[in-house]
Coordinates of C-alpha atoms and ligand atoms in Angstrom, one line a residue:
X1 CA 14.2 -21.4 27.0
X2 CA 17.6 -20.2 26.5
X3 CA 18.2 -16.6 27.8
X4 CA 21.1 -14.5 26.7
X5 CA 22.7 -12.9 29.7
X6 CA 24.7 -10.3 27.9
X7 CA 21.7 -8.4 26.6
X8 CA 22.2 -4.7 27.0
X9 CA 20.4 -3.0 30.0
X10 CA 17.9 -0.4 29.0
X11 CA 19.0 3.1 29.4
X12 CA 16.0 3.9 31.4
X13 CA 15.7 7.4 32.9
X14 CA 14.6 7.8 36.6
X15 CA 11.2 8.9 35.3
X16 CA 10.9 5.8 33.2
X17 CA 11.7 3.6 36.2
X18 CA 9.2 5.5 38.3
X19 CA 6.4 4.9 35.8
X20 CA 7.4 1.1 35.3
X21 CA 7.6 0.5 39.1
X22 CA 4.2 2.2 39.7
X23 CA 2.1 0.4 37.2
X24 CA 3.9 -2.0 34.9
X25 CA 6.0 -4.4 36.8
X26 CA 4.6 -7.6 38.3
X27 CA 3.9 -7.6 41.9
X28 CA 2.9 -10.2 44.5
X29 CA -0.3 -10.1 46.7
X30 CA 1.4 -7.7 49.2
X31 CA 2.4 -5.3 46.5
X32 CA 6.0 -6.3 46.4
X33 CA 7.6 -5.8 43.0
X34 CA 8.6 -9.1 41.5
X35 CA 10.5 -8.2 38.3
X36 CA 13.0 -5.7 36.9
X37 CA 12.3 -3.7 33.7
X38 CA 14.6 -6.2 31.9
X39 CA 12.4 -9.1 33.2
X40 CA 9.3 -7.2 32.0
X41 CA 10.8 -6.9 28.5
X42 CA 11.7 -10.6 28.6
X43 CA 8.2 -11.6 29.7
X44 CA 6.7 -9.6 26.8
X45 CA 9.2 -10.9 24.2
X46 CA 8.7 -14.4 25.2
X47 CA 5.0 -14.3 25.2
X48 CA 4.8 -12.6 21.8
X49 CA 7.3 -14.9 20.3
X50 CA 5.3 -17.9 21.5
X51 CA 2.8 -17.1 18.8
X52 CA 5.2 -18.6 16.3
X53 CA 4.9 -22.0 17.9
X54 CA 1.2 -21.7 18.2
X55 CA 0.9 -20.8 14.5
X56 CA 3.5 -23.4 13.5
X57 CA 5.4 -20.9 11.3
X58 CA 8.6 -22.8 11.4
X59 CA 10.3 -19.7 12.8
X60 CA 12.8 -20.2 15.6
X61 CA 10.8 -18.8 18.5
X62 CA 13.8 -18.4 20.8
X63 CA 15.7 -16.4 18.3
X64 CA 12.7 -14.3 17.6
X65 CA 12.2 -13.8 21.3
X66 CA 15.8 -12.5 21.5
X67 CA 15.1 -10.0 18.6
X68 CA 11.9 -8.8 20.3
X69 CA 13.7 -8.4 23.6
X70 CA 16.5 -6.3 22.1
X71 CA 14.1 -4.1 20.1
X72 CA 12.4 -3.2 23.4
X73 CA 15.2 -3.2 25.8
X74 CA 17.2 -0.9 23.5
X75 CA 14.1 1.3 23.3
X76 CA 13.9 1.1 19.5
X77 CA 10.3 0.0 19.7
X78 CA 7.6 -0.3 22.4
X79 CA 4.2 -1.8 22.1
X80 CA 1.2 0.0 23.8
X81 CA 1.0 -0.1 27.5
X82 CA -1.5 -2.9 27.9
X83 CA 1.0 -5.3 26.1
X84 CA 3.8 -4.2 28.4
X85 CA 1.6 -4.7 31.5
X86 CA -0.4 -7.8 30.7
X87 CA 1.6 -10.0 28.3
X88 CA 2.5 -13.3 29.9
X89 CA 0.2 -12.6 32.9
X90 CA -3.2 -13.9 33.9
X91 CA -5.1 -11.0 32.4
X92 CA -3.3 -11.2 29.0
X93 CA -5.3 -8.4 27.4
X94 CA -2.9 -6.6 25.2
X95 CA -4.8 -4.0 23.2
X96 CA -5.2 -0.2 23.9
X97 CA -8.1 0.5 21.6
X98 CA -11.7 -0.8 21.4
X99 CA -14.9 0.5 19.9
X100 CA -18.3 -0.9 21.1
X101 CA -21.7 -0.7 19.4
X102 CA -24.4 1.3 21.2
X103 CA -27.9 0.7 19.8
X104 CA -31.2 2.5 20.5
X105 CA -32.3 0.1 23.2
X106 CA -31.9 -0.3 27.0
X107 CA -30.4 -3.7 26.5
X108 CA -27.8 -2.5 24.1
X109 CA -26.8 0.5 26.1
X110 CA -26.4 -1.3 29.4
X111 CA -24.7 -4.2 27.6
X112 CA -22.2 -1.8 26.3
X113 CA -21.6 -0.3 29.8
X114 CA -20.9 -3.8 31.1
X115 CA -18.5 -4.5 28.3
X116 CA -16.8 -1.1 28.9
X117 CA -16.2 -2.0 32.5
X118 CA -14.5 -5.2 31.4
X119 CA -12.3 -3.4 28.9
X120 CA -11.3 -0.7 31.3
X121 CA -10.4 -3.2 34.0
X122 CA -7.9 -4.6 31.5
X123 CA -6.3 -1.3 30.7
X124 CA -8.0 -0.7 27.3
X125 CA -9.8 2.4 26.1
X126 CA -13.2 2.5 24.6
X127 CA -14.9 4.6 21.9
X128 CA -18.6 4.8 21.0
X129 CA -20.9 6.4 18.7
X130 CA -24.0 7.5 20.5
X131 CA -25.7 8.6 17.2
X132 CA -28.0 5.6 17.0
X133 CA -29.8 6.5 20.3
X134 CA -33.1 8.4 19.7
X135 CA -33.0 12.1 20.9
X136 CA -34.2 13.3 24.2
X137 CA -38.0 13.7 24.6
X138 CA -38.8 11.3 21.8
X139 CA -41.4 8.5 22.4
X140 CA -40.7 5.3 24.2
X141 CA -43.5 3.0 23.1
X142 CA -43.0 0.2 25.8
X143 CA -43.5 2.7 28.6
X144 CA -45.4 5.4 26.9
X145 CA -42.9 7.8 28.3
X146 CA -40.2 10.0 26.9
X147 CA -36.7 9.1 26.0
X148 CA -33.7 10.7 27.9
X149 CA -31.3 11.0 24.9
X150 CA -27.7 10.2 24.3
X151 CA -26.3 12.7 26.8
X152 CA -28.0 11.3 29.8
X153 CA -26.7 7.8 28.9
X154 CA -23.1 9.2 28.4
X155 CA -23.3 10.1 32.1
X156 CA -23.9 6.5 33.1
X157 CA -20.9 5.4 31.0
X158 CA -18.9 8.1 32.7
X159 CA -20.0 7.1 36.2
X160 CA -19.1 3.4 35.5
X161 CA -15.7 4.4 34.3
X162 CA -15.1 6.5 37.4
X163 CA -15.8 3.5 39.6
X164 CA -13.5 1.1 37.7
X165 CA -10.4 3.3 37.4
X166 CA -9.0 0.5 35.4
X167 CA -8.1 -1.9 38.2
X168 CA -5.3 0.3 39.4
X169 CA -3.4 0.2 36.1
X170 CA -4.6 3.3 34.4
X171 CA -7.6 5.6 34.2
X172 CA -10.4 4.5 31.9
X173 CA -10.6 6.6 28.8
X174 CA -13.7 6.9 26.6
X175 CA -14.4 8.6 23.2
X176 CA -18.0 9.8 22.7
X177 CA -19.0 10.6 19.1
X178 CA -22.2 12.2 18.0
X179 CA -23.0 12.7 14.3
X180 CA -23.5 16.4 13.4
X181 CA -27.0 15.5 12.1
X182 CA -28.3 14.0 15.3
X183 CA -31.1 16.2 16.8
X184 CA -29.3 16.6 20.1
X185 CA -26.1 17.8 18.6
X186 CA -26.3 21.4 20.0
X187 CA -26.5 20.0 23.6
X188 CA -23.7 17.6 22.8
X189 CA -21.4 20.3 21.6
X190 CA -21.9 22.0 24.9
X191 CA -21.8 19.0 27.2
X192 CA -18.3 19.5 28.5
X193 CA -18.4 23.2 28.9
X194 CA -18.5 22.6 32.6
X195 CA -15.1 20.9 33.1
X196 CA -16.2 18.9 36.1
X197 CA -18.6 16.7 34.1
X198 CA -17.9 13.7 31.8
X199 CA -14.3 13.8 32.9
X200 CA -13.7 10.2 31.7
X201 CA -14.7 11.2 28.1
X202 CA -13.1 12.9 25.2
X203 CA -15.9 14.0 22.9
X204 CA -15.9 14.6 19.1
X205 CA -18.5 15.7 16.7
X206 CA -18.8 13.5 13.7
X207 CA -18.7 15.8 10.7
X208 CA -20.0 14.7 7.2
X209 CA -19.0 15.9 3.8
X210 CA -22.6 17.3 3.3
X211 CA -22.1 19.2 6.5
X212 CA -18.8 20.7 5.5
X213 CA -20.2 21.6 2.0
X214 CA -23.2 23.4 3.7
X215 CA -20.7 25.3 5.9
X216 CA -18.8 26.5 2.8
X217 CA -22.0 27.5 1.0
X218 CA -23.6 29.0 4.2
X219 CA -26.5 26.6 3.7
X220 CA -28.8 24.6 6.0
X221 CA -28.7 20.9 6.8
X222 CA -31.0 18.3 8.1
X223 CA -31.2 16.9 11.6
X224 CA -32.7 13.4 11.5
X225 CA -34.2 11.2 14.1
X226 CA -32.0 8.0 14.0
X227 CA -34.9 5.9 15.1
X228 CA -36.9 6.4 11.9
X229 CA -34.9 8.8 9.7
X230 CA -37.6 11.4 10.1
X231 CA -36.6 15.1 9.5
X232 CA -36.7 16.9 12.9
X233 CA -35.5 20.3 11.8
X234 CA -33.0 22.2 9.7
X235 CA -30.1 24.1 11.1
X236 CA -27.6 26.6 9.7
X237 CA -24.4 24.7 9.1
X238 CA -22.3 27.7 9.7
X239 CA -24.0 28.4 13.0
X240 CA -23.3 24.8 14.2
X241 CA -19.8 25.1 13.0
X242 CA -19.3 28.3 14.9
X243 CA -20.8 26.7 18.0
X244 CA -18.2 23.8 17.8
X245 CA -15.4 26.4 17.3
X246 CA -16.5 28.5 20.2
X247 CA -16.6 25.6 22.7
X248 CA -13.3 24.1 21.5
X249 CA -11.8 27.6 21.8
X250 CA -13.2 27.8 25.3
X251 CA -11.5 24.6 26.6
X252 CA -10.5 22.3 23.8
X253 CA -13.7 20.2 23.5
X254 CA -15.4 19.0 21.3
X255 CA -12.9 17.7 18.8
X256 CA -14.0 16.9 15.3
X257 CA -13.7 13.8 13.2
X258 CA -14.4 13.6 9.4
X259 CA -16.7 10.6 9.2
X260 CA -16.8 10.2 5.4
X261 CA -13.1 10.3 5.3
X262 CA -12.8 7.5 7.9
X263 CA -15.1 5.4 5.8
X264 CA -13.4 6.3 2.6
X265 CA -10.4 4.5 4.1
X266 CA -12.3 1.8 5.8
X267 CA -10.5 -1.3 4.5
X268 CA -13.6 -3.6 5.1
X269 CA -16.7 -1.8 4.0
X270 CA -18.4 -5.1 3.4
X271 CA -18.1 -5.9 7.1
X272 CA -19.5 -2.6 8.5
X273 CA -19.3 1.2 8.7
X274 CA -16.9 3.1 10.9
X275 CA -18.8 5.3 13.3
X276 CA -16.1 5.9 16.1
X277 CA -12.4 6.0 17.0
X278 CA -10.7 5.0 20.2
X279 CA -10.3 7.5 23.0
X280 CA -7.5 9.6 21.5
X281 CA -8.8 9.6 18.0
X282 CA -6.0 7.8 16.2
X283 CA -7.7 4.5 15.6
X284 CA -11.0 4.3 13.7
X285 CA -12.6 0.9 14.4
X286 CA -15.7 -1.1 13.5
X287 CA -18.0 -2.0 16.4
X288 CA -16.4 -4.8 18.4
X289 CA -13.0 -4.3 16.9
X290 CA -9.9 -3.9 18.9
X291 CA -6.4 -2.9 17.9
X292 CA -3.0 -3.1 19.3
X293 CA -0.5 -0.3 18.8
X294 CA 3.3 0.0 18.8
X295 CA 5.6 2.8 18.1
X296 CA 9.1 3.0 16.7
X297 CA 11.4 5.4 18.5
X298 CA 12.7 7.5 15.7
X299 CA 15.3 9.1 18.0
X300 CA 17.0 5.7 17.9
X301 CA 17.0 5.5 14.0
X302 CA 19.7 8.1 13.4
X303 CA 23.4 7.6 12.8
X304 CA 25.8 10.6 12.7
X305 CA 23.2 13.2 11.8
X306 CA 21.5 11.0 9.1
X307 CA 18.5 8.6 9.2
X308 CA 19.7 4.9 9.5
X309 CA 17.2 3.5 6.8
X310 CA 18.5 0.0 7.2
X311 CA 17.9 0.0 10.9
X312 CA 14.4 1.6 10.5
X313 CA 13.5 -1.0 7.8
X314 CA 14.6 -3.9 10.0
X315 CA 12.7 -2.4 13.0
X316 CA 9.5 -1.9 10.9
X317 CA 9.6 -5.5 9.7
X318 CA 10.2 -6.9 13.2
X319 CA 7.7 -4.7 14.8
X320 CA 5.0 -5.6 12.2
X321 CA 5.5 -9.3 13.0
X322 CA 5.4 -8.5 16.7
X323 CA 2.1 -6.8 16.4
X324 CA 0.6 -9.5 14.2
X325 CA 1.8 -12.0 16.9
X326 CA 0.0 -9.8 19.6
X327 CA -3.3 -10.6 17.9
X328 CA -2.6 -14.3 18.2
X329 CA -1.7 -14.5 21.9
X330 CA -4.1 -11.7 23.0
X331 CA -6.8 -12.7 25.5
X332 CA -9.8 -10.7 24.5
X333 CA -12.4 -9.5 27.1
X334 CA -15.4 -10.6 25.0
X335 CA -16.1 -13.3 22.4
X336 CA -17.4 -10.8 19.9
X337 CA -14.2 -8.8 20.1
X338 CA -12.1 -11.9 19.8
X339 CA -13.9 -12.8 16.6
X340 CA -14.0 -9.4 15.1
X341 CA -10.4 -8.6 15.9
X342 CA -9.1 -11.9 14.4
X343 CA -11.2 -11.5 11.3
X344 CA -9.7 -8.1 10.4
X345 CA -6.4 -8.3 12.2
X346 CA -5.8 -4.6 12.3
X347 CA -2.5 -3.4 13.8
X348 CA -1.3 0.1 14.4
X349 CA 2.5 0.6 14.0
X350 CA 3.5 4.3 14.5
X351 CA 6.3 6.4 15.7
X352 CA 7.5 8.4 18.7
X353 CA 10.6 10.6 19.0
X354 CA 10.0 12.4 15.7
X355 CA 10.8 15.8 17.3
X356 CA 14.0 14.3 18.7
X357 CA 14.9 12.9 15.3
X358 CA 14.5 16.3 13.7
X359 CA 16.8 17.8 16.4
X360 CA 19.4 15.2 15.7
X361 CA 19.2 15.9 12.0
X362 CA 19.3 19.7 12.7
X363 CA 15.9 20.4 11.1
X364 CA 13.4 22.9 12.7
X365 CA 10.1 21.2 13.2
X366 CA 8.3 24.2 11.7
X367 CA 10.2 24.0 8.3
X368 CA 8.9 22.7 5.0
X369 CA 11.9 20.3 4.9
X370 CA 10.8 18.7 8.2
X371 CA 7.2 18.2 6.9
X372 CA 8.6 16.7 3.6
X373 CA 10.9 14.4 5.6
X374 CA 7.9 13.4 7.7
X375 CA 6.1 12.2 4.6
X376 CA 9.2 10.3 3.4
X377 CA 9.8 8.6 6.8
X378 CA 6.1 7.7 7.1
X379 CA 5.9 6.4 3.5
X380 CA 8.9 4.2 4.1
X381 CA 7.4 2.8 7.3
X382 CA 3.9 2.3 5.6
X383 CA 5.4 0.6 2.5
X384 CA 7.7 -1.6 4.6
X385 CA 4.9 -2.6 7.1
X386 CA 2.5 -3.5 4.1
X387 CA 5.3 -5.6 2.4
X388 CA 5.8 -7.4 5.7
X389 CA 2.1 -7.9 6.1
X390 CA 2.0 -9.4 2.6
X391 CA 4.9 -11.7 3.5
X392 CA 3.0 -12.7 6.7
X393 CA -0.1 -13.4 4.5
X394 CA 2.0 -15.8 2.4
X395 CA 3.3 -17.5 5.6
X396 CA 0.1 -17.4 7.7
X397 CA -2.8 -16.5 5.4
X398 CA -4.5 -13.2 4.7
X399 CA -7.0 -11.7 7.3
X400 CA -10.2 -13.7 7.1
X401 CA -12.4 -10.8 5.9
X402 CA -9.9 -10.2 3.0
X403 CA -12.3 -11.2 0.3
X404 CA -14.4 -8.1 -0.5
X405 CA -11.9 -5.8 1.2
X406 CA -10.3 -2.9 -0.6
X407 CA -7.2 -5.0 -1.0
X408 CA -9.0 -7.7 -2.9
X409 CA -8.0 -6.6 -6.4
X410 CA -6.4 -8.4 -9.2
X411 CA -2.6 -8.2 -9.2
X412 CA -2.5 -6.9 -5.5
X413 CA -0.6 -9.2 -3.0
X414 CA -3.0 -10.3 -0.1
X415 CA -2.1 -8.8 3.3
X416 CA -2.3 -10.3 6.7
X417 CA -3.7 -7.1 8.3
X418 CA -6.6 -4.8 7.3
X419 CA -4.5 -1.9 8.6
X420 CA -0.8 -1.5 9.5
X421 CA -0.2 2.0 10.6
X422 CA -1.5 4.4 13.2
X423 CA 0.2 7.4 15.0
X424 CA -0.5 7.0 18.7
X425 CA -0.1 9.7 21.3
X426 CA 2.5 7.5 23.1
X427 CA 1.7 9.4 26.3
X428 CA 3.3 6.8 28.6
X429 CA 5.6 4.8 26.4
X430 CA 7.4 7.9 25.3
X431 CA 8.3 8.5 29.0
X432 CA 9.6 4.9 29.2
X433 CA 11.5 5.4 26.0
X434 CA 12.8 8.9 27.1
X435 CA 11.6 10.3 23.7
X436 CA 9.3 13.1 22.5
X437 CA 5.7 11.9 22.1
X438 CA 4.4 10.6 18.8
X439 CA 4.8 13.3 16.1
X440 CA 4.5 16.2 18.5
X441 CA 7.0 19.0 18.7
X442 CA 8.8 19.3 22.1
X443 CA 6.3 20.8 24.6
X444 CA 9.1 22.8 26.3
X445 CA 12.8 22.3 26.8
X446 CA 12.1 21.9 30.4
X447 CA 8.7 21.2 32.0
X448 CA 6.6 19.6 34.6
X449 CA 4.6 16.5 33.4
X450 CA 1.6 15.3 35.1
X451 CA 1.1 11.4 34.5
X452 CA -1.0 8.6 35.7
X453 CA -3.6 10.6 37.6
X454 CA -1.8 13.1 39.8
X455 CA 1.9 12.1 39.8
X456 CA 4.3 14.9 38.9
X457 CA 7.5 14.5 37.0
X458 CA 10.0 17.3 36.1
X459 CA 11.9 16.9 32.9
X460 CA 14.7 18.7 31.0
X461 CA 15.2 17.6 27.5
X462 CA 18.2 15.2 27.5
X463 CA 19.4 16.2 24.0
X464 CA 19.4 19.8 25.0
X465 CA 21.3 19.1 28.2
X466 CA 23.9 17.1 26.2
X467 CA 24.3 19.8 23.6
X468 CA 24.5 22.6 26.2
X469 CA 27.2 20.8 28.0
X470 CA 29.1 20.0 24.8
X471 CA 28.9 23.6 23.7
X472 CA 29.8 24.9 27.0
X473 CA 26.8 27.0 27.7
X474 CA 25.2 24.8 30.4
X475 CA 24.6 26.2 33.8
X476 CA 22.0 25.4 36.4
X477 CA 20.8 29.0 36.3
X478 CA 20.2 28.9 32.5
X479 CA 18.3 25.7 32.8
X480 CA 16.1 27.3 35.5
X481 CA 15.6 30.3 33.4
X482 CA 14.6 28.1 30.4
X483 CA 12.2 26.2 32.7
X484 CA 10.5 29.5 33.5
X485 CA 10.2 30.7 29.9
X486 CA 9.3 27.3 28.4
X487 CA 10.9 28.5 25.1
X488 CA 14.4 29.4 24.1
X489 CA 13.1 32.2 21.8
X490 CA 14.0 35.1 24.0
X491 CA 17.3 33.8 25.3
X492 CA 20.1 35.3 23.3
X493 CA 22.7 33.6 25.5
X494 CA 21.8 30.3 23.6
X495 CA 23.3 30.1 20.1
X496 CA 20.8 30.9 17.4
X497 CA 21.1 27.6 15.4
X498 CA 20.3 25.8 18.6
X499 CA 17.3 28.0 19.4
X500 CA 16.0 27.3 15.8
X501 CA 16.2 23.6 16.3
X502 CA 14.8 23.4 19.9
X503 CA 11.5 24.9 18.9
X504 CA 8.5 24.0 21.2
X505 CA 4.8 23.5 20.6
X506 CA 4.3 27.2 21.5
X507 CA 7.0 28.6 19.1
X508 CA 5.3 27.1 16.1
X509 CA 2.1 28.2 14.4
X510 CA -1.1 26.1 14.3
X511 CA -0.6 25.9 10.5
X512 CA 2.8 24.2 11.2
X513 CA 1.0 21.7 13.4
X514 CA -1.5 20.9 10.8
X515 CA 1.1 20.6 8.1
X516 CA 2.9 18.0 10.1
X517 CA -0.2 16.1 11.0
X518 CA -1.3 16.0 7.3
X519 CA 2.3 14.9 6.1
X520 CA 2.0 11.8 8.4
X521 CA -1.7 11.3 7.7
X522 CA -0.9 10.9 4.0
X523 CA 1.0 7.6 4.6
X524 CA -1.0 6.3 7.6
X525 CA -3.7 3.7 7.2
X526 CA -5.5 4.7 10.3
X527 CA -5.3 8.2 11.9
X528 CA -2.9 10.5 13.5
X529 CA -3.0 11.6 17.2
X530 CA -2.0 15.2 17.3
X531 CA -2.9 18.3 19.3
X532 CA -2.8 21.7 17.6
X533 CA -1.6 24.1 20.3
X534 CA -2.8 27.7 20.3
X535 CA -1.5 30.6 22.5
X536 CA -3.9 31.9 25.1
X537 CA -4.6 35.0 22.9
X538 CA -5.7 33.0 19.8
X539 CA -9.2 34.0 18.5
X540 CA -12.1 31.9 17.5
X541 CA -11.4 32.8 13.9
X542 CA -7.9 31.2 14.3
X543 CA -9.6 28.0 15.5
X544 CA -12.0 28.0 12.6
X545 CA -9.3 28.6 10.1
X546 CA -7.3 25.6 11.4
X547 CA -10.4 23.3 11.2
X548 CA -10.9 24.3 7.6
X549 CA -7.2 23.9 6.9
X550 CA -7.2 20.3 8.5
X551 CA -10.3 19.4 6.3
X552 CA -8.6 20.7 3.2
X553 CA -5.2 19.0 3.9
X554 CA -6.6 15.5 4.3
X555 CA -6.6 15.1 8.0
X556 CA -9.2 12.7 9.6
X557 CA -9.8 14.8 12.6
X558 CA -8.5 17.6 14.7
X559 CA -7.9 18.2 18.5
X560 CA -7.0 21.7 19.5
X561 CA -5.9 23.2 22.8
X562 CA -5.6 26.9 23.7
X563 CA -3.0 27.4 26.4
X564 CA -4.5 28.0 29.8
X565 CA -8.0 27.2 28.8
X566 CA -8.4 24.3 31.1
X567 CA -8.1 24.2 34.9
X568 CA -5.8 21.2 34.8
X569 CA -3.3 20.7 31.9
X570 CA -1.5 17.4 31.4
X571 CA 1.7 19.3 30.5
X572 CA 2.6 22.7 31.9
X573 CA 5.7 24.9 31.7
X574 CA 7.5 24.9 35.0
X575 CA 6.8 28.0 37.2
X576 CA 9.5 29.6 39.3
X577 CA 8.0 29.7 42.8
Ligands
LIG601 N1 -5.5 4.8 26.6 C1 -6.3 4.5 27.7 N2 -6.1 5.1 28.9 C2 -5.0 5.9 29.1 C3 -4.2 6.2 28.0 C4 -4.4 5.6 26.8 O1 -7.3 3.7 27.6 O2 -4.9 6.4 30.2 C5 -5.7 4.1 25.3 C6 -6.5 5.0 24.3 O3 -7.2 4.2 23.5 C7 -5.4 5.7 23.5 C8 -4.5 4.6 23.4 O4 -4.5 3.9 24.6 O5 -5.9 6.2 22.4 C9 -3.0 5.0 23.1 O6 -2.6 6.0 24.0 P1 -1.1 6.2 24.3 O7 -0.3 6.1 23.0 O8 -0.9 7.5 25.0 O9 -0.8 4.9 25.3 P2 0.6 4.4 25.9 O10 0.8 3.1 25.2 O11 1.7 5.3 25.7 O12 0.3 4.2 27.3

C-alpha cells in the first residue's frame, strides 16, 4: 500500500511519548520497541481502513487510510486505548467497554468471571449488574444451605481482576451496580468504605424513578428478592439516600446512576433492558454488548479565537466512519459479544480538550455562555454523527436490530449505529493528545499526574505557558508558585482576564460542574463521564443538593469527589517540598 512520507509528525509531548513507549508501541519478545508513534498511527489507520475492502464499499481504502492517519497524527481525533494498542496486532481487540450478564446461578457467576478475565487481558473494562443475584442468607435449594449474596461474589471478581492486571497493558477496571431495591443494598452502599477492598471496582447504586419520588415525598419503598419478587422489607427512601450521600461524601463511592433514564434512552428496548454501564459510567450497554469510543480534540478545532465548524464537521464525519469500521475489524473476545455488538453497532464518539477550547475562545468554564456553547458544540457533533450514520446505513445497511428500535419510525432515515455519541473520560488519550480530559475543567494549571499504576508525570498547562511567555509574565518562580497553589485565584501578579479564563476544577462550584455535564448530556446518545469536585470542607448537604440537581437537570448518573477524601488521588496539586 502506498505510504505518504511527507505526513506531519505528531507534536507529541514528552509525557505522551512516555505513555506510548510504556504501553502502546509494539515490542519484540525481548521487550525491544519495534515502532515509532507514527508507525503506530499508520498501523491503526491501515487496519481500520481495511474494513472498506472487507465491506466492499467501493471507497478507496488507501485514500481513507491517509485521512485516518492524518486525523490521528495531527491529534484531531484519537480512538480509545485498546484500538491504539491492538489494531493490526494478533490480539486485535479494539473496544474499551463491555457489559456482561450475571444471573442468579453459580454457572452464570463463574462464567462471567471467566469472560471478565478474557476481556481484561485484552485491555477492555467490564460492567455488571449484580442485582439478579439472590441476597445473602437466602435459601439455596440444591445444597440446603444459605446464599452468600452479591457482595461476596464481587470479591471474587475483584480478586480475578487483580490477578490479570490486563496482561501488562492496563489495569482491569470494573463497574459494579446494585439496584436500590435489592435487599443487600445497605451493605453494598458501605462496601467500599474501607479503601483497601474492591480496589478494581467502581460501584454505583442503580436508582429508580420510584425511589427518587419516595425520597422527595419522604416515603418508604420496597426491597424485593430478585429470585421470586417477594417483598423482603420496606425502607425509608430518604434514609437510604442519606446513606449513599454519606458514603460518597466520605470517599467518593458509591456513585449513582438513574436506571429508568438509561432505559428511556435505550435504542433497542426490544432486544433487552439496560442494567449496567462500563467502568467509568459513560456507556450504558446491554448484557454482552461492547462499544468502541473515540474522542475529537476540541483544542484542535479552533481557528483565530473561533470554532472551525467546517473542520469539526469533517472530523466528525471521518471519525464516525472510523468507529463504524472498528466494529467490522474488531476481534471480539467472545462469540456472544461478537454477535450482540454487530447486531446493534453502538459507537461512542465524544470530545476531549473542551476546557482548552474554552480558553482559546476566552470563555470561563464556569459561565452560562460556556454551558450554552457546550450544548451547541455537542448538538452539532451529535447531528453530524447521526447524519453520517444514516449515510453509512444507505451504503452498508442499518444495524441488524434496527426493526423495532426507537429509530424505526415512518419518515426517519435508518441509521447504521444504535448510538453514536458518548463522552469518555479520555484519561490516557488526552495525555497522548496533550489536551484537557473529556469535558472536565483544568484540574490545575500545574500538577502531578499519576498514570498507569504508579508512574508520576509533572505537567504545566501548555497554553498557559505560551500565554505567560507572550504576555511577559513568565518566570520559573511564578510557575513554581502556581504549582503550589493549584489555582491562579490568589495571584494578583497574573492579569485578571487570564485568571478568569484559566479556572480550575476547584475554582468552580459543584453547580457549574453539573451545568456543564447536563449541557453535554442533552445531546449525547449515551452518557457523560464527569466528576463533580467538591472542596474538602463541603458538607453532606452540599453533596445531596448536587445529586438532586443532577437528577433534575437530566444527567444519567453522578460521580463526586471531595478533595483529600481518598488516600490516593489520581490527580493532585503539586506540593513544594
Ligand atoms: N478503561 C479500562 N481500564 C483503564 C482505563 C479505562 O478498562 O485503566 C475502560 C473503561 O471502560 C472506561 C473506558 O475504558 O470507561 C474509557 O476510559 P478512558 O476514556 O479514560 O480511556 P482511554 O482511551 O483514554 O485510555
